[in-house]
Amino acid sequence: MILNYTKTILLTFVLLTIGKLAYGQQEFTLYHMPSLAQSTYLNPAAVPEHKVSISLPILSGGFGGFNNSAINVKALLSTDGTLDFNRFVESLDEKKNYLGAGANAEIFNLRIKAANNFFSLGSRVVADVRFNYPKDLFGLLSEGISGDYSLSGLALNVNSYIEYAAGYTWAKPDSKWTFGGRVKFLHGLANIQTKNTDINVHVNEAVDDIYTYDVDVDAMVNLGLAVDGDKYNSFEDLSDMVIEDIKDPSGWGGLELLNLVDEYKPNKGIAMDLGATFQYTKNLSFGASVLNLGFINWKSFAQNYHIDTQFTVEGVTAEVDFSADMDSLINAQVDSLLQFYGDELSDIDTTYNSYKIGMPTQMFLSANYQITPKFRATGSLFTEFHNGVSFGTVVGANYRFGRSFHLTASWWWFRKSATNLGIGMVIKPGFGQIFVIFDNVLPAHLVKISDPEMGVDNIWLPYQAKNFNVRAGINLVFGKIREESRLPLNGLKKRKDGARRYLFKPALKQ
């Protein structure tokens, strides 16, 4: 029953989100909130405030967000409301532009203290979509004049999986060190991966104001799905399965997903997270973590498409029947285009070989300084290894308003964007722990846009916003850790003799 319930959650999550998400999951504020059990996703050595923390489905919430390198209101519109697409194209990097987002939803998470050890078990669903594109992708649209355009480097990586994790943290009171680790067993749900894309387009001189395009493509596309590849070995088979098994309109929003449980065949993978903290002085500590050291082996319904062809794109006459409904109209035009270019694109070599994809490895290096008993300053460096190396910098602070409210703020720079203020709030009513975390809550220089020609009248828009992340949920927590040497974020405490003692880690031996 539990297994079927988990599978149903997975399939629901994938179908409802993976088609709507468009680069990775960079959560910076959460890293500096060790009072939450979820902070161990970013550093397995983080020490919580309670002996038991439980996250349950629905209550535990999840994470969602997007970020990109170039697209925002400022890049496309002037303050007077004038659209300037050419200016946007000129602002792009020649090869390294990206667009994307990520999401994850917790199914279950349990973290429990036993003596000097913390054990954890958890499960969550993760979706991650990454799209890299060269400047010429939009240059071809904005210029459209004769010449050569290179779309080489165009890359799409769609990845969705379920994660079953077991974690352990060692926190001995008389040691300056804390160590943590997590082993993650991965069940791949869906993957699309492009490799070695070499695409060149030559725009010929216009004849009667009509351009023709010579396209030269050499690329590999891998596809993996969590269905039985022996039973279903083509998209036509999958289409028949969907029509046959999701035809009952009485299901969830018209989708009878329970019938798909028997078709579920995940792709196996494994990954590991490692973390450590070191208490350098009573006030100063350091932390480090490495995340997602692993891979997923895509074997179920694994297909490889090698496209090596040359063809010419010419104008196609489309007969539009405005009396038809929009869905029928779009489907008819798509069918017409596919039929027209079907012969040109038929030279695709299809194989059925399994393939591996490495997980996007991330690394955090941090420093924490306890300024007062309630106030702590933090800073960290972030690195991600995926399709190159990306760097980020974060500075932040924690403040505790009594026992029931904690506030964390962070300011971060990542991928050419510096106007990113993160806010994290934890409210603790009774056994509950309600949290809301935003990365980039700044209005990003709100500007009022007006353009009578476009029908725009005094609309306030976030002029520079490129990124936004949010995480929210509720934990159930029990058993406040009373040992002075184990309380995170409580910081310094005056003793009767006036001396101060650091509580996040044990006082140094004399």
Short mmCIF file of N, CA, C and O in Angstrom, two decimals, residues 383-465:
data_model
loop_
_atom_site.label_atom_id
_atom_site.label_comp_id
_atom_site.label_asym_id
_atom_site.label_seq_id
_atom_site.Cartn_x
_atom_site.Cartn_y
_atom_site.Cartn_z
N THR A 383 29.84 26.35 -5.29
CA THR A 383 30.36 25.94 -6.60
C THR A 383 29.51 24.80 -7.13
O THR A 383 29.15 23.88 -6.38
N GLU A 384 29.18 24.87 -8.41
CA GLU A 384 28.43 23.79 -9.04
C GLU A 384 29.18 23.32 -10.28
O GLU A 384 29.65 24.14 -11.07
N PHE A 385 29.27 21.99 -10.42
CA PHE A 385 29.96 21.38 -11.55
C PHE A 385 28.91 20.71 -12.44
O PHE A 385 28.47 19.59 -12.18
N HIS A 386 28.51 21.42 -13.47
CA HIS A 386 27.56 20.88 -14.43
C HIS A 386 27.65 21.71 -15.70
O HIS A 386 27.40 22.92 -15.67
N ASN A 387 28.05 21.06 -16.78
CA ASN A 387 28.23 21.78 -18.04
C ASN A 387 29.15 22.98 -17.84
O ASN A 387 28.85 24.10 -18.25
N GLY A 388 30.27 22.75 -17.15
CA GLY A 388 31.17 23.82 -16.77
C GLY A 388 31.13 24.01 -15.26
O GLY A 388 30.55 23.21 -14.52
N VAL A 389 31.73 25.07 -14.79
CA VAL A 389 31.80 25.38 -13.36
C VAL A 389 31.15 26.73 -13.11
O VAL A 389 31.43 27.71 -13.80
N SER A 390 30.26 26.78 -12.12
CA SER A 390 29.59 28.02 -11.73
C SER A 390 29.92 28.34 -10.29
O SER A 390 30.04 27.44 -9.45
N PHE A 391 30.04 29.65 -9.97
CA PHE A 391 30.41 30.08 -8.63
C PHE A 391 29.36 31.04 -8.08
O PHE A 391 28.69 31.76 -8.82
N GLY A 392 29.22 31.02 -6.75
CA GLY A 392 28.33 31.96 -6.07
C GLY A 392 28.90 32.34 -4.71
O GLY A 392 29.71 31.60 -4.14
N THR A 393 28.48 33.48 -4.19
CA THR A 393 28.92 33.97 -2.88
C THR A 393 27.71 34.41 -2.08
O THR A 393 26.80 35.04 -2.62
N VAL A 394 27.70 34.05 -0.79
CA VAL A 394 26.56 34.38 0.06
C VAL A 394 27.06 34.94 1.39
O VAL A 394 27.99 34.41 1.99
N VAL A 395 26.44 36.03 1.86
CA VAL A 395 26.65 36.54 3.21
C VAL A 395 25.28 36.63 3.87
O VAL A 395 24.28 36.93 3.21
N GLY A 396 25.24 36.34 5.18
CA GLY A 396 23.93 36.33 5.83
C GLY A 396 24.03 36.53 7.32
O GLY A 396 25.12 36.73 7.88
N ALA A 397 22.88 36.50 7.97
CA ALA A 397 22.81 36.69 9.41
C ALA A 397 21.58 35.99 9.94
O ALA A 397 20.55 35.87 9.25
N ASN A 398 21.69 35.48 11.19
CA ASN A 398 20.56 34.87 11.90
C ASN A 398 20.25 35.70 13.14
O ASN A 398 21.17 36.15 13.83
N TYR A 399 18.98 35.86 13.45
CA TYR A 399 18.58 36.51 14.70
C TYR A 399 17.41 35.74 15.29
O TYR A 399 16.47 35.38 14.59
N ARG A 400 17.48 35.53 16.61
CA ARG A 400 16.45 34.77 17.31
C ARG A 400 15.61 35.73 18.15
O ARG A 400 16.13 36.40 19.05
N PHE A 401 14.31 35.81 17.88
CA PHE A 401 13.38 36.60 18.67
C PHE A 401 12.70 35.66 19.67
O PHE A 401 11.60 35.16 19.43
N GLY A 402 13.38 35.38 20.77
CA GLY A 402 12.85 34.44 21.73
C GLY A 402 12.93 33.01 21.21
O GLY A 402 13.71 32.68 20.33
N ARG A 403 12.07 32.14 21.74
CA ARG A 403 12.10 30.72 21.38
C ARG A 403 11.18 30.39 20.20
O ARG A 403 11.26 29.29 19.66
N SER A 404 10.31 31.31 19.83
CA SER A 404 9.27 30.97 18.88
C SER A 404 9.48 31.54 17.48
O SER A 404 8.72 31.19 16.57
N PHE A 405 10.44 32.41 17.30
CA PHE A 405 10.60 33.02 15.98
C PHE A 405 12.08 33.23 15.66
O PHE A 405 12.80 33.85 16.45
N HIS A 406 12.52 32.69 14.53
CA HIS A 406 13.90 32.87 14.05
C HIS A 406 13.84 33.53 12.69
O HIS A 406 13.01 33.18 11.85
N LEU A 407 14.74 34.46 12.47
CA LEU A 407 14.79 35.17 11.18
C LEU A 407 16.20 35.06 10.60
O LEU A 407 17.19 35.29 11.30
N THR A 408 16.29 34.68 9.34
CA THR A 408 17.57 34.59 8.63
C THR A 408 17.48 35.42 7.37
O THR A 408 16.47 35.39 6.66
N ALA A 409 18.54 36.19 7.11
CA ALA A 409 18.61 36.98 5.89
C ALA A 409 19.93 36.68 5.19
O ALA A 409 20.96 36.45 5.84
N SER A 410 19.90 36.67 3.86
CA SER A 410 21.13 36.41 3.10
C SER A 410 21.14 37.29 1.85
O SER A 410 20.09 37.62 1.30
N TRP A 411 22.34 37.66 1.45
CA TRP A 411 22.53 38.41 0.22
C TRP A 411 23.51 37.60 -0.63
O TRP A 411 24.60 37.27 -0.19
N TRP A 412 23.11 37.25 -1.87
CA TRP A 412 23.94 36.36 -2.65
C TRP A 412 24.14 36.85 -4.06
O TRP A 412 23.31 37.55 -4.63
N TRP A 413 25.28 36.46 -4.60
CA TRP A 413 25.65 36.74 -5.99
C TRP A 413 25.85 35.41 -6.69
O TRP A 413 26.53 34.52 -6.19
N PHE A 414 25.20 35.27 -7.85
CA PHE A 414 25.31 34.01 -8.58
C PHE A 414 24.96 34.25 -10.04
O PHE A 414 23.94 34.88 -10.34
N ARG A 415 25.83 33.78 -10.94
CA ARG A 415 25.59 33.84 -12.38
C ARG A 415 25.20 35.24 -12.85
O ARG A 415 24.10 35.47 -13.36
N LYS A 416 26.10 36.20 -12.63
CA LYS A 416 25.95 37.56 -13.14
C LYS A 416 24.79 38.32 -12.51
O LYS A 416 24.37 39.35 -13.03
N SER A 417 24.26 37.83 -11.41
CA SER A 417 23.15 38.50 -10.75
C SER A 417 23.50 38.74 -9.30
O SER A 417 23.88 37.81 -8.58
N ALA A 418 23.38 40.01 -8.84
CA ALA A 418 23.78 40.36 -7.48
C ALA A 418 22.63 40.91 -6.65
O ALA A 418 22.77 41.05 -5.44
N THR A 419 21.51 41.23 -7.26
CA THR A 419 20.39 41.81 -6.52
C THR A 419 19.50 40.70 -5.97
O THR A 419 18.33 40.56 -6.33
N ASN A 420 20.07 39.90 -5.06
CA ASN A 420 19.36 38.73 -4.56
C ASN A 420 19.37 38.72 -3.03
O ASN A 420 20.38 38.41 -2.41
N LEU A 421 18.26 39.08 -2.43
CA LEU A 421 18.09 39.05 -0.98
C LEU A 421 17.23 37.87 -0.60
O LEU A 421 16.12 37.71 -1.09
N GLY A 422 17.77 37.02 0.28
CA GLY A 422 17.02 35.87 0.74
C GLY A 422 16.51 36.08 2.16
O GLY A 422 17.20 36.68 2.99
N ILE A 423 15.32 35.61 2.44
CA ILE A 423 14.71 35.71 3.76
C ILE A 423 14.19 34.34 4.18
O ILE A 423 13.49 33.67 3.41
N GLY A 424 14.53 33.93 5.40
CA GLY A 424 14.02 32.68 5.95
C GLY A 424 13.40 32.92 7.32
O GLY A 424 13.98 33.59 8.17
N MET A 425 12.20 32.39 7.54
CA MET A 425 11.49 32.57 8.81
C MET A 425 11.06 31.22 9.35
O MET A 425 10.55 30.38 8.61
N VAL A 426 11.27 31.04 10.66
CA VAL A 426 10.83 29.82 11.34
C VAL A 426 9.98 30.23 12.53
O VAL A 426 10.41 30.99 13.39
N ILE A 427 8.74 29.74 12.55
CA ILE A 427 7.82 30.00 13.65
C ILE A 427 7.52 28.66 14.32
O ILE A 427 7.22 27.67 13.64
N LYS A 428 7.58 28.65 15.66
CA LYS A 428 7.42 27.37 16.37
C LYS A 428 6.26 27.45 17.37
O LYS A 428 6.45 27.80 18.53
N PRO A 429 5.06 27.10 16.91
CA PRO A 429 3.94 26.98 17.85
C PRO A 429 3.82 25.55 18.37
O PRO A 429 3.50 24.63 17.62
N GLY A 430 4.09 25.32 19.62
CA GLY A 430 3.99 23.98 20.19
C GLY A 430 4.96 23.01 19.55
O GLY A 430 6.17 23.28 19.45
N PHE A 431 4.43 21.86 19.08
CA PHE A 431 5.27 20.86 18.45
C PHE A 431 5.48 21.13 16.96
O PHE A 431 6.16 20.36 16.28
N GLY A 432 4.90 22.17 16.44
CA GLY A 432 5.06 22.48 15.03
C GLY A 432 6.25 23.40 14.77
O GLY A 432 6.68 24.14 15.65
N GLN A 433 6.76 23.33 13.58
CA GLN A 433 7.85 24.20 13.15
C GLN A 433 7.51 24.66 11.72
O GLN A 433 7.76 23.95 10.75
N ILE A 434 6.92 25.83 11.62
CA ILE A 434 6.47 26.36 10.33
C ILE A 434 7.60 27.20 9.74
O ILE A 434 8.15 28.08 10.41
N PHE A 435 7.93 26.94 8.48
CA PHE A 435 9.03 27.69 7.87
C PHE A 435 8.66 28.14 6.46
O PHE A 435 7.95 27.45 5.73
N VAL A 436 9.15 29.32 6.12
CA VAL A 436 9.00 29.89 4.78
C VAL A 436 10.34 30.51 4.42
O VAL A 436 10.90 31.31 5.20
N ILE A 437 10.87 30.14 3.26
CA ILE A 437 12.18 30.63 2.83
C ILE A 437 12.08 31.14 1.40
O ILE A 437 11.56 30.44 0.52
N PHE A 438 12.52 32.37 1.19
CA PHE A 438 12.56 32.96 -0.15
C PHE A 438 14.01 33.32 -0.49
O PHE A 438 14.70 33.94 0.32
N ASP A 439 14.44 32.93 -1.67
CA ASP A 439 15.70 33.45 -2.22
C ASP A 439 15.34 34.47 -3.29
O ASP A 439 14.68 34.13 -4.28
N ASN A 440 15.76 35.69 -3.06
CA ASN A 440 15.48 36.83 -3.93
C ASN A 440 14.07 37.36 -3.71
O ASN A 440 13.15 37.10 -4.50
N VAL A 441 13.88 38.12 -2.62
CA VAL A 441 12.60 38.75 -2.34
C VAL A 441 12.60 40.22 -2.71
O VAL A 441 11.59 40.89 -2.57
N LEU A 442 13.74 40.74 -3.17
CA LEU A 442 13.78 42.15 -3.55
C LEU A 442 12.86 42.40 -4.74
O LEU A 442 12.74 41.56 -5.63
N PRO A 443 12.25 43.58 -4.79
CA PRO A 443 11.45 43.90 -5.98
C PRO A 443 12.30 44.13 -7.21
O PRO A 443 11.76 44.31 -8.28
N ALA A 444 13.64 44.10 -7.06
CA ALA A 444 14.56 44.20 -8.18
C ALA A 444 14.30 45.48 -8.98
O ALA A 444 14.16 45.47 -10.20
N HIS A 445 14.23 46.60 -8.25
CA HIS A 445 14.08 47.90 -8.89
C HIS A 445 12.76 47.98 -9.66
O HIS A 445 12.71 47.91 -10.88
N LEU A 446 11.66 48.12 -8.89
CA LEU A 446 10.35 48.23 -9.52
C LEU A 446 10.27 49.48 -10.38
O LEU A 446 10.63 50.58 -9.94
N VAL A 447 9.79 49.32 -11.60
CA VAL A 447 9.68 50.41 -12.54
C VAL A 447 8.27 50.43 -13.11
O VAL A 447 7.71 49.39 -13.45
N LYS A 448 7.72 51.65 -13.23
CA LYS A 448 6.38 51.80 -13.81
C LYS A 448 6.50 51.94 -15.32
O LYS A 448 7.17 52.83 -15.83
N ILE A 449 5.84 51.02 -16.04
CA ILE A 449 5.91 50.98 -17.49
C ILE A 449 4.59 51.47 -18.08
O ILE A 449 3.51 51.05 -17.65
N SER A 450 4.69 52.37 -19.06
CA SER A 450 3.51 52.84 -19.78
C SER A 450 3.83 52.93 -21.26
O SER A 450 4.87 53.47 -21.65
N ASP A 451 2.96 52.38 -22.08
CA ASP A 451 3.12 52.45 -23.52
C ASP A 451 1.74 52.37 -24.17
O ASP A 451 1.16 51.28 -24.28
N PRO A 452 1.17 53.53 -24.56
CA PRO A 452 -0.18 53.54 -25.15
C PRO A 452 -0.29 52.65 -26.38
O PRO A 452 -1.33 52.03 -26.61
N GLU A 453 0.78 52.57 -27.19
CA GLU A 453 0.70 51.76 -28.40
C GLU A 453 0.53 50.28 -28.09
O GLU A 453 -0.07 49.54 -28.86
N MET A 454 1.11 49.83 -26.97
CA MET A 454 0.97 48.44 -26.57
C MET A 454 -0.21 48.21 -25.64
O MET A 454 -0.47 47.09 -25.20
N GLY A 455 -0.93 49.27 -25.32
CA GLY A 455 -2.05 49.14 -24.41
C GLY A 455 -1.62 48.95 -22.98
O GLY A 455 -2.37 48.41 -22.16
N VAL A 456 -0.40 49.38 -22.62
CA VAL A 456 0.13 49.23 -21.27
C VAL A 456 0.02 50.57 -20.55
O VAL A 456 0.49 51.60 -21.06
N ASP A 457 -0.59 50.58 -19.38
CA ASP A 457 -0.82 51.81 -18.65
C ASP A 457 -0.41 51.67 -17.19
O ASP A 457 -1.08 51.00 -16.40
N ASN A 458 0.73 52.26 -16.86
CA ASN A 458 1.20 52.33 -15.47
C ASN A 458 1.24 50.98 -14.77
O ASN A 458 0.63 50.75 -13.72
N ILE A 459 1.97 50.05 -15.37
CA ILE A 459 2.17 48.73 -14.76
C ILE A 459 3.52 48.70 -14.07
O ILE A 459 4.55 49.03 -14.67
N TRP A 460 3.55 48.31 -12.79
CA TRP A 460 4.80 48.20 -12.05
C TRP A 460 5.38 46.81 -12.28
O TRP A 460 4.71 45.79 -12.04
N LEU A 461 6.62 46.76 -12.75
CA LEU A 461 7.27 45.49 -13.05
C LEU A 461 8.63 45.40 -12.35
O LEU A 461 9.31 46.42 -12.20
N PRO A 462 9.03 44.19 -11.88
CA PRO A 462 10.37 44.01 -11.32
C PRO A 462 11.41 44.09 -12.43
O PRO A 462 11.64 43.14 -13.17
N TYR A 463 12.07 45.22 -12.55
CA TYR A 463 12.84 45.57 -13.74
C TYR A 463 14.05 44.67 -13.94
O TYR A 463 14.44 44.39 -15.07
N GLN A 464 14.68 44.20 -12.84
CA GLN A 464 15.93 43.48 -12.97
C GLN A 464 15.86 42.03 -12.49
O GLN A 464 16.87 41.35 -12.47
N ALA A 465 14.70 41.54 -12.11
CA ALA A 465 14.59 40.20 -11.51
C ALA A 465 14.91 39.11 -12.53
O ALA A 465 14.36 39.10 -13.62
#
